[in-house]
Structure formats: C-alpha cells, structure tokens
Coordinates of N, CA and C in Angstrom, one line a residue:
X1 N -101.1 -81.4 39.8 CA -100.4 -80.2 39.3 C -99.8 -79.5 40.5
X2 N -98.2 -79.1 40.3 CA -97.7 -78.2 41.1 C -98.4 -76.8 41.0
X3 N -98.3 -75.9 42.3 CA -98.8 -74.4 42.0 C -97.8 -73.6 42.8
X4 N -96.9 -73.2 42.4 CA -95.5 -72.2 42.9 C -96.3 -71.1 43.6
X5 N -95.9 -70.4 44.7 CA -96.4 -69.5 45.1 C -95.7 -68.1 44.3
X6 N -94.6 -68.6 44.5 CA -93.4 -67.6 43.7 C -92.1 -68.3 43.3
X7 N -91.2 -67.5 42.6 CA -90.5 -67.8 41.9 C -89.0 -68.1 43.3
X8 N -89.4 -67.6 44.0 CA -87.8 -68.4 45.3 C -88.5 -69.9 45.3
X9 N -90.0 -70.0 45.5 CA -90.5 -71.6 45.6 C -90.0 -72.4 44.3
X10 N -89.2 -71.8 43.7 CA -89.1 -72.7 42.3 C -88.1 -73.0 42.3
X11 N -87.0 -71.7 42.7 CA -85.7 -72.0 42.7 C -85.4 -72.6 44.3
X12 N -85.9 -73.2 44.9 CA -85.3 -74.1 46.0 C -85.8 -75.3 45.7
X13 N -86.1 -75.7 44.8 CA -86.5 -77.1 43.7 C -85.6 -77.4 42.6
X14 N -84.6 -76.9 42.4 CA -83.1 -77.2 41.7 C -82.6 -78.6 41.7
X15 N -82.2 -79.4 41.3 CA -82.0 -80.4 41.2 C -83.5 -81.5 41.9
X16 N -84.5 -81.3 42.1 CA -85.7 -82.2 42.4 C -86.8 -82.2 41.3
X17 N -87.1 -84.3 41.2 CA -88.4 -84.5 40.4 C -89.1 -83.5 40.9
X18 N -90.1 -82.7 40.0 CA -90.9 -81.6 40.7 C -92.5 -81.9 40.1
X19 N -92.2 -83.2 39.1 CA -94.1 -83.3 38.6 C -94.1 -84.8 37.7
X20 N -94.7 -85.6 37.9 CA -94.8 -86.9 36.8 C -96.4 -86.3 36.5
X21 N -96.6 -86.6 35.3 CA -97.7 -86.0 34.1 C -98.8 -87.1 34.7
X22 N -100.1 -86.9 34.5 CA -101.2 -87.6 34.0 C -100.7 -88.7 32.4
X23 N -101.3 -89.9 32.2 CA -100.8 -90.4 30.7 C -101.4 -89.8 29.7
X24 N -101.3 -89.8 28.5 CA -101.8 -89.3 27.6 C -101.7 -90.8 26.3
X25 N -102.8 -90.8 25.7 CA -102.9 -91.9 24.6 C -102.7 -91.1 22.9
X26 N -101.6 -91.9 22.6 CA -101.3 -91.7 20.9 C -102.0 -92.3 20.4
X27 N -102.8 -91.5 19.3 CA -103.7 -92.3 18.4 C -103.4 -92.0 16.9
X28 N -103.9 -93.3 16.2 CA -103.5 -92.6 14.7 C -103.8 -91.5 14.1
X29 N -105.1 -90.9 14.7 CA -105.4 -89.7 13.6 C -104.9 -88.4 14.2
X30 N -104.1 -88.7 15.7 CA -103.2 -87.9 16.0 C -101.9 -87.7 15.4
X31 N -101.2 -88.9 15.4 CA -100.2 -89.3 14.2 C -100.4 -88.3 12.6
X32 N -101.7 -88.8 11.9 CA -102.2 -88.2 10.6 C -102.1 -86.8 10.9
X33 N -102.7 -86.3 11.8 CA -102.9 -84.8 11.8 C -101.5 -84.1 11.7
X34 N -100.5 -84.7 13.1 CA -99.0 -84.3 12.8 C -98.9 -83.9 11.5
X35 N -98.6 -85.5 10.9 CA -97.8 -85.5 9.7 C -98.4 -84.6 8.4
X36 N -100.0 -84.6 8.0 CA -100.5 -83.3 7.5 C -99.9 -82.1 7.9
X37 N -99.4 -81.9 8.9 CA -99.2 -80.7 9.5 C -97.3 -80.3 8.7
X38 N -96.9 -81.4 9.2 CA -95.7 -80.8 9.1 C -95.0 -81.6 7.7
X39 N -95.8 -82.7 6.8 CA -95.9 -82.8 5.2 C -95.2 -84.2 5.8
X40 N -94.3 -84.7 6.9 CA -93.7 -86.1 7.0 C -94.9 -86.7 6.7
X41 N -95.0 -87.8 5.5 CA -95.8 -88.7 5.3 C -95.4 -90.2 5.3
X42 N -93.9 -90.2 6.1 CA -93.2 -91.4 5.7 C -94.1 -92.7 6.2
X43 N -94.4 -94.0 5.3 CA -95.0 -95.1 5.7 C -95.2 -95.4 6.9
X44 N -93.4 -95.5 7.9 CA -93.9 -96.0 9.2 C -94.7 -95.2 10.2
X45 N -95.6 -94.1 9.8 CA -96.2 -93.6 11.0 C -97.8 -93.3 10.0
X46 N -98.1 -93.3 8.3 CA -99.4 -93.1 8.3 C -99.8 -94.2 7.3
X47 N -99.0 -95.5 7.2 CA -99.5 -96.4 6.6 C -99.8 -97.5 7.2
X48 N -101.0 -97.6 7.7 CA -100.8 -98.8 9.1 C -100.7 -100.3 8.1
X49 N -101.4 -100.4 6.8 CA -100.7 -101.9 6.2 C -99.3 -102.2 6.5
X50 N -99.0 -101.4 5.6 CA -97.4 -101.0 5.7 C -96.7 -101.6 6.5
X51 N -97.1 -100.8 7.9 CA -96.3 -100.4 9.1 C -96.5 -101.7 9.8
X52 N -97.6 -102.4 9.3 CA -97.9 -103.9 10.3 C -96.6 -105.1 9.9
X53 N -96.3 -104.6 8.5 CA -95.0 -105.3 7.8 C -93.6 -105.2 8.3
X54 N -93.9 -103.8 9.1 CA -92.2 -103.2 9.3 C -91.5 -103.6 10.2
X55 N -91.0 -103.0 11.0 CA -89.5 -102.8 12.1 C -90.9 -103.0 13.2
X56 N -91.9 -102.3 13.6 CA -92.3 -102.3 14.7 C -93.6 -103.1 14.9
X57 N -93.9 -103.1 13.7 CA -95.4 -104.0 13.5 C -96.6 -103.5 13.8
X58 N -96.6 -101.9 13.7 CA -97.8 -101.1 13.6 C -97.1 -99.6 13.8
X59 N -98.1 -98.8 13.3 CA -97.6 -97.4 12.7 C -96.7 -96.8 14.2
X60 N -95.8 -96.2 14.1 CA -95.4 -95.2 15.4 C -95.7 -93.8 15.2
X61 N -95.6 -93.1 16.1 CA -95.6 -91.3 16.3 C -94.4 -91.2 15.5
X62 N -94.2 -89.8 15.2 CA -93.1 -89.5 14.9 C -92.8 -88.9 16.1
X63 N -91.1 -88.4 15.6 CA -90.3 -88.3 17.4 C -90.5 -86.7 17.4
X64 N -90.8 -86.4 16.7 CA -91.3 -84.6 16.7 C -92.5 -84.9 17.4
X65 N -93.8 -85.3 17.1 CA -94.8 -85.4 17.5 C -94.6 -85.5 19.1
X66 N -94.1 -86.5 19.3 CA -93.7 -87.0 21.1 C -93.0 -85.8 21.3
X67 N -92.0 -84.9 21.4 CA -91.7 -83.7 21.3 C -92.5 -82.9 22.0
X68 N -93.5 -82.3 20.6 CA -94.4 -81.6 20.5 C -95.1 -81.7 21.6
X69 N -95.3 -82.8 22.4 CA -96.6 -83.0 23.6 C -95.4 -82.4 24.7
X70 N -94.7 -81.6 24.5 CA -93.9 -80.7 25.8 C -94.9 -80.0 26.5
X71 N -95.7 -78.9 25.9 CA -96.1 -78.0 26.3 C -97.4 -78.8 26.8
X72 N -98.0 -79.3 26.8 CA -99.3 -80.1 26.9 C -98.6 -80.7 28.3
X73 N -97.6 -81.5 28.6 CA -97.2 -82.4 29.6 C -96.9 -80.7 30.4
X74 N -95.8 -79.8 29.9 CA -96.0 -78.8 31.5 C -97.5 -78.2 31.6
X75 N -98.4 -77.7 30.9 CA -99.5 -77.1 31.4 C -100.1 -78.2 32.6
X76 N -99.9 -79.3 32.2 CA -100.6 -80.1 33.0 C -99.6 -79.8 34.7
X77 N -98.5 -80.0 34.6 CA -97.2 -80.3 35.7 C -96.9 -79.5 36.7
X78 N -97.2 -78.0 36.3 CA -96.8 -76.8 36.9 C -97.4 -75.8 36.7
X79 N -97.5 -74.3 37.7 CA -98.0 -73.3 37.2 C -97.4 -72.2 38.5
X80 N -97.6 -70.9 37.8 CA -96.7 -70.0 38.7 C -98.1 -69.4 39.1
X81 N -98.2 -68.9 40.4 CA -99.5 -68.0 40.6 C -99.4 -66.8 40.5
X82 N -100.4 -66.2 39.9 CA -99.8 -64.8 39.5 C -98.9 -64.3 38.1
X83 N -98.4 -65.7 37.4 CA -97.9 -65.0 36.2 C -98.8 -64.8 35.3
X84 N -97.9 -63.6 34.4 CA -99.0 -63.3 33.1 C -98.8 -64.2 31.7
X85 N -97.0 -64.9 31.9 CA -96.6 -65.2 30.7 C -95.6 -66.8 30.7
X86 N -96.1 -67.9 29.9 CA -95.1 -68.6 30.0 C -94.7 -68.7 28.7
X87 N -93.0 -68.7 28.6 CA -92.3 -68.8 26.9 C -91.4 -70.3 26.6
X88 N -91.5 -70.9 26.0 CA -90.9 -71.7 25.6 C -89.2 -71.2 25.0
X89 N -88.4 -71.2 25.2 CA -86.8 -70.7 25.2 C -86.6 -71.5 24.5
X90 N -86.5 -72.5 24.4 CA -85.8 -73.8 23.2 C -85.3 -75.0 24.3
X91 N -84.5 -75.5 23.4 CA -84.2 -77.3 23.8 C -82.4 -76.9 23.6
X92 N -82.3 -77.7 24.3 CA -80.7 -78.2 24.9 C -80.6 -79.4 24.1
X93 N -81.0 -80.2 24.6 CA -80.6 -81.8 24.1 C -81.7 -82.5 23.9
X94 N -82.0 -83.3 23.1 CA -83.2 -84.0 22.7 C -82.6 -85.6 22.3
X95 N -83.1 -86.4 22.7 CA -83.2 -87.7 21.6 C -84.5 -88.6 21.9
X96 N -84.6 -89.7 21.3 CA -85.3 -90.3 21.1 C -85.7 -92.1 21.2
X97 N -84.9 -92.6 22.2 CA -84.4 -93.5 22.6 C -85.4 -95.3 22.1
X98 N -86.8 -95.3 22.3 CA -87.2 -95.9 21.6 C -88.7 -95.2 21.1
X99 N -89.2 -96.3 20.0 CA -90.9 -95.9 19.6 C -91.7 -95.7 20.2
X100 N -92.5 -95.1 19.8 CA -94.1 -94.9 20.4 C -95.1 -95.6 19.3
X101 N -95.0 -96.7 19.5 CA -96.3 -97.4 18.4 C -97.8 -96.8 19.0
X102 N -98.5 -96.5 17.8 CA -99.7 -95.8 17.8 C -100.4 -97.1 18.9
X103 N -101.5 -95.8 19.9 CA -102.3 -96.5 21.4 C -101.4 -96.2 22.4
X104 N -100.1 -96.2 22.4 CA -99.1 -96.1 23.5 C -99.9 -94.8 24.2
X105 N -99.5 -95.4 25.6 CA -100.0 -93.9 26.8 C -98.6 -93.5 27.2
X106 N -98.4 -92.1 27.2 CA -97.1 -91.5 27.7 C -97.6 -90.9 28.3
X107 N -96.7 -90.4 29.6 CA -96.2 -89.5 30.8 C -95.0 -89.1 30.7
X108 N -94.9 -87.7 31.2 CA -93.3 -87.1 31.7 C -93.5 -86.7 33.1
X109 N -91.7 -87.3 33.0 CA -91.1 -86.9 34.6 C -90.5 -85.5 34.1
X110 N -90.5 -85.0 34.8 CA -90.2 -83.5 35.3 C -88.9 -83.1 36.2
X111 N -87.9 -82.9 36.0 CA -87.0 -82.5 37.2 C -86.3 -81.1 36.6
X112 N -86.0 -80.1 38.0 CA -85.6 -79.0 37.5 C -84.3 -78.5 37.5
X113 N -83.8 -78.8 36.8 CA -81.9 -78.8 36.9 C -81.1 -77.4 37.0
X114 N -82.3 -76.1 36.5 CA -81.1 -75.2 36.5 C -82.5 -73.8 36.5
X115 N -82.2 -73.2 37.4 CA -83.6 -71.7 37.8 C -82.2 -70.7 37.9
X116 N -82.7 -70.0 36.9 CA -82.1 -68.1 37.1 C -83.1 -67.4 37.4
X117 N -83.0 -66.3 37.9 CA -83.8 -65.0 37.5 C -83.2 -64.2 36.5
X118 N -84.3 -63.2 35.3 CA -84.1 -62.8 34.3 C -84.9 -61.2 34.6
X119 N -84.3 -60.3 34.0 CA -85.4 -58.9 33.8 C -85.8 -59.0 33.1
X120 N -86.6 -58.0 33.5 CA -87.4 -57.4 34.1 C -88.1 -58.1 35.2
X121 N -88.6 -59.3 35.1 CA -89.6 -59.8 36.5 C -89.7 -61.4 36.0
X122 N -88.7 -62.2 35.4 CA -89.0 -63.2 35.1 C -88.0 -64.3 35.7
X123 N -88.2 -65.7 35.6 CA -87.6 -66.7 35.6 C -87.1 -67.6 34.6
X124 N -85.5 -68.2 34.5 CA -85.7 -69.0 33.3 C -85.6 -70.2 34.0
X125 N -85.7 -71.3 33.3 CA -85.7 -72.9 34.2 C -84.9 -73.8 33.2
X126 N -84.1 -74.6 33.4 CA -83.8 -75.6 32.2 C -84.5 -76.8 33.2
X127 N -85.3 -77.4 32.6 CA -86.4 -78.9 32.9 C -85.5 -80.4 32.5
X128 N -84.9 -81.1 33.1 CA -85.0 -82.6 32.0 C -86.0 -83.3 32.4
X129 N -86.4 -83.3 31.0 CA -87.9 -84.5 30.4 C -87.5 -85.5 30.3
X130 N -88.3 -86.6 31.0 CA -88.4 -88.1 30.3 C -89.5 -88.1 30.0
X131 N -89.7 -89.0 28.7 CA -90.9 -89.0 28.8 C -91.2 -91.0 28.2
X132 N -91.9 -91.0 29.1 CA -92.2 -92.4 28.9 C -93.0 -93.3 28.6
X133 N -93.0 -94.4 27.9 CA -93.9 -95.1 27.5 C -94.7 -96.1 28.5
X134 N -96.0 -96.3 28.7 CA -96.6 -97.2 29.3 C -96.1 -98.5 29.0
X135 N -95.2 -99.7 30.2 CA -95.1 -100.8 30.0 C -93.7 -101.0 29.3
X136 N -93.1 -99.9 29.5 CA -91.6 -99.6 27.9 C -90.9 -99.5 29.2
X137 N -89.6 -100.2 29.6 CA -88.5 -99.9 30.1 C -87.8 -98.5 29.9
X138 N -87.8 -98.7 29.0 CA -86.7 -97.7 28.0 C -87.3 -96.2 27.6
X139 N -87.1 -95.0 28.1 CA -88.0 -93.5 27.6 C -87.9 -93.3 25.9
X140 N -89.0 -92.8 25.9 CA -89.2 -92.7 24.0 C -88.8 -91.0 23.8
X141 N -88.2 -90.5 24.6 CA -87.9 -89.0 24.2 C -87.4 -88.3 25.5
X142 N -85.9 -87.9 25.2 CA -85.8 -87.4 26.6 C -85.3 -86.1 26.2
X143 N -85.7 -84.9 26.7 CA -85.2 -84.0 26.8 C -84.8 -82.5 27.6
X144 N -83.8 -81.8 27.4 CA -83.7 -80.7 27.9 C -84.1 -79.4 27.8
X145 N -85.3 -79.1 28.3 CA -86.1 -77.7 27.7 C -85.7 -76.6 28.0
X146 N -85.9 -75.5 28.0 CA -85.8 -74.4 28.8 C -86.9 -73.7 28.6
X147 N -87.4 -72.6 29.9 CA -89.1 -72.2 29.7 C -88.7 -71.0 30.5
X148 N -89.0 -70.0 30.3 CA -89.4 -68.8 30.9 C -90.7 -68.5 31.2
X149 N -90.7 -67.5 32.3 CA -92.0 -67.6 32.8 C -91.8 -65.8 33.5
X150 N -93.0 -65.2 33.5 CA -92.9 -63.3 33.9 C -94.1 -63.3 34.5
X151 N -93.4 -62.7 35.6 CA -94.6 -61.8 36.4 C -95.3 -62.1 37.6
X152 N -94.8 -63.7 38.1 CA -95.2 -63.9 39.0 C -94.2 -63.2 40.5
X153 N -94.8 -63.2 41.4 CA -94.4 -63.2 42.7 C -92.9 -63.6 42.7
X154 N -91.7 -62.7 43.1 CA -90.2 -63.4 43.7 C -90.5 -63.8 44.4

C-alpha cells in the first residue's frame, strides 16, 4: 500500500501506475450474495448446472460485482495521511471486456490520470482501473473512477 504524505505528493503522480492490488478470489457464494443483493438471478452466474452447459462452462461474476470490488482494491492501494474522508464521485467510463468465471483471482492496476484540488481542503483524482484476471490476457473490467478525498495535508 501507497501512504501519500499530502495531497502535492499525489498530484506529482499524474499520469503514473501508482499501485497494483494484492489478488482477490471470486467465489460462488460471493457471486449468490451479489445477486441476492441486487435480485440479478440470471442462470449464468447462480446456476452452476446450468452455467457448466453455457458460453463459459461454469458460473461467472457479474460485471457489477467485479465493479463493486473498486472500493476494496483502493482501500487496499492507497491512503492519504491525515485525512478524515474518502468519497467515491462516480465513474467515467466502465466496460467489461471479458468474464470472471467463479475461483478467478483478480488484481487492479492503478494509474492516476487527472488530481485537482477542491474546497474547502480536498482533492479530486480521476483513477484508470484495470482490473485483471489471473492467467487472462485480456482485463475483465476497466474503468474510470473518480474519488475525492478531505483533510489531508497540501
């Protein structure tokens, strides 16, 4: 994990990788819980009979779910010393380039494309995420975040 002393240490990392994640393992009852969660019950991600029949030959994440592990891949990536607050701003651009069949371990690359400062005492950042699959060529979710962050040190 990076630890920013302050917010000029952030913004002279503008265009640089600034963190590749620890992996993380997709499991089915991670999958099930999502899709409880947000009612997607579609076969290819909670029917593993099913899914051993289908397109990928065993259940996948959904591409929300892979998403979802944003905030989990920065806690891990980064941290400001001294702040009191990090916000999630939203997404720029998102896609989803290939699957995550359930067991896959993912990691994200980290690079920081765009640091303002904001008032009262904050920073905004736009991040592009890859996020990738163990052993996959190809990233299973790439995207453009933006994250604010208050209070630490200029």
């Amino acid at each position: 994990m990076r630890t920013f002393s302050s917010y000029s240490e952030a913004l002279s990392c503008v265009g640089q990788e600034v963190a590749v994640t620890d992996w993380i393992t997709i499991t089915q009852q991670q999958i099930q819980l999502f899709a409880d969660a947000t009612g997607d019950q579609q076969w290819i991600h909670v029917d593993a009979e099913r899914a051993a029949s289908g397109p990928f030959g065993t259940p996948i994440a959904h591409g929300f779910l892979t998403l979802s592990l944003l905030p989990q891949f920065f806690d891990g990536a980064f941290a400001f010393a001294g702040a009191r607050l990090g916000v999630n701003y939203g997404l720029n651009r998102v896609r989803f380039p290939a699957p995550v069949p359930v067991g896959s371990r993912l990691r994200a690359r980290m690079t920081l494309q765009q640091a303002e400062r904001i008032e009262p005492d904050g920073l905004q950042m736009a991040w592009a995420v890859t996020i990738e699959r163990e052993g996959s060529e190809r990233p299973v979710c790439v995207a453009e975040s933006l994250i604010q962050s208050y209070g630490a040190p200029h």
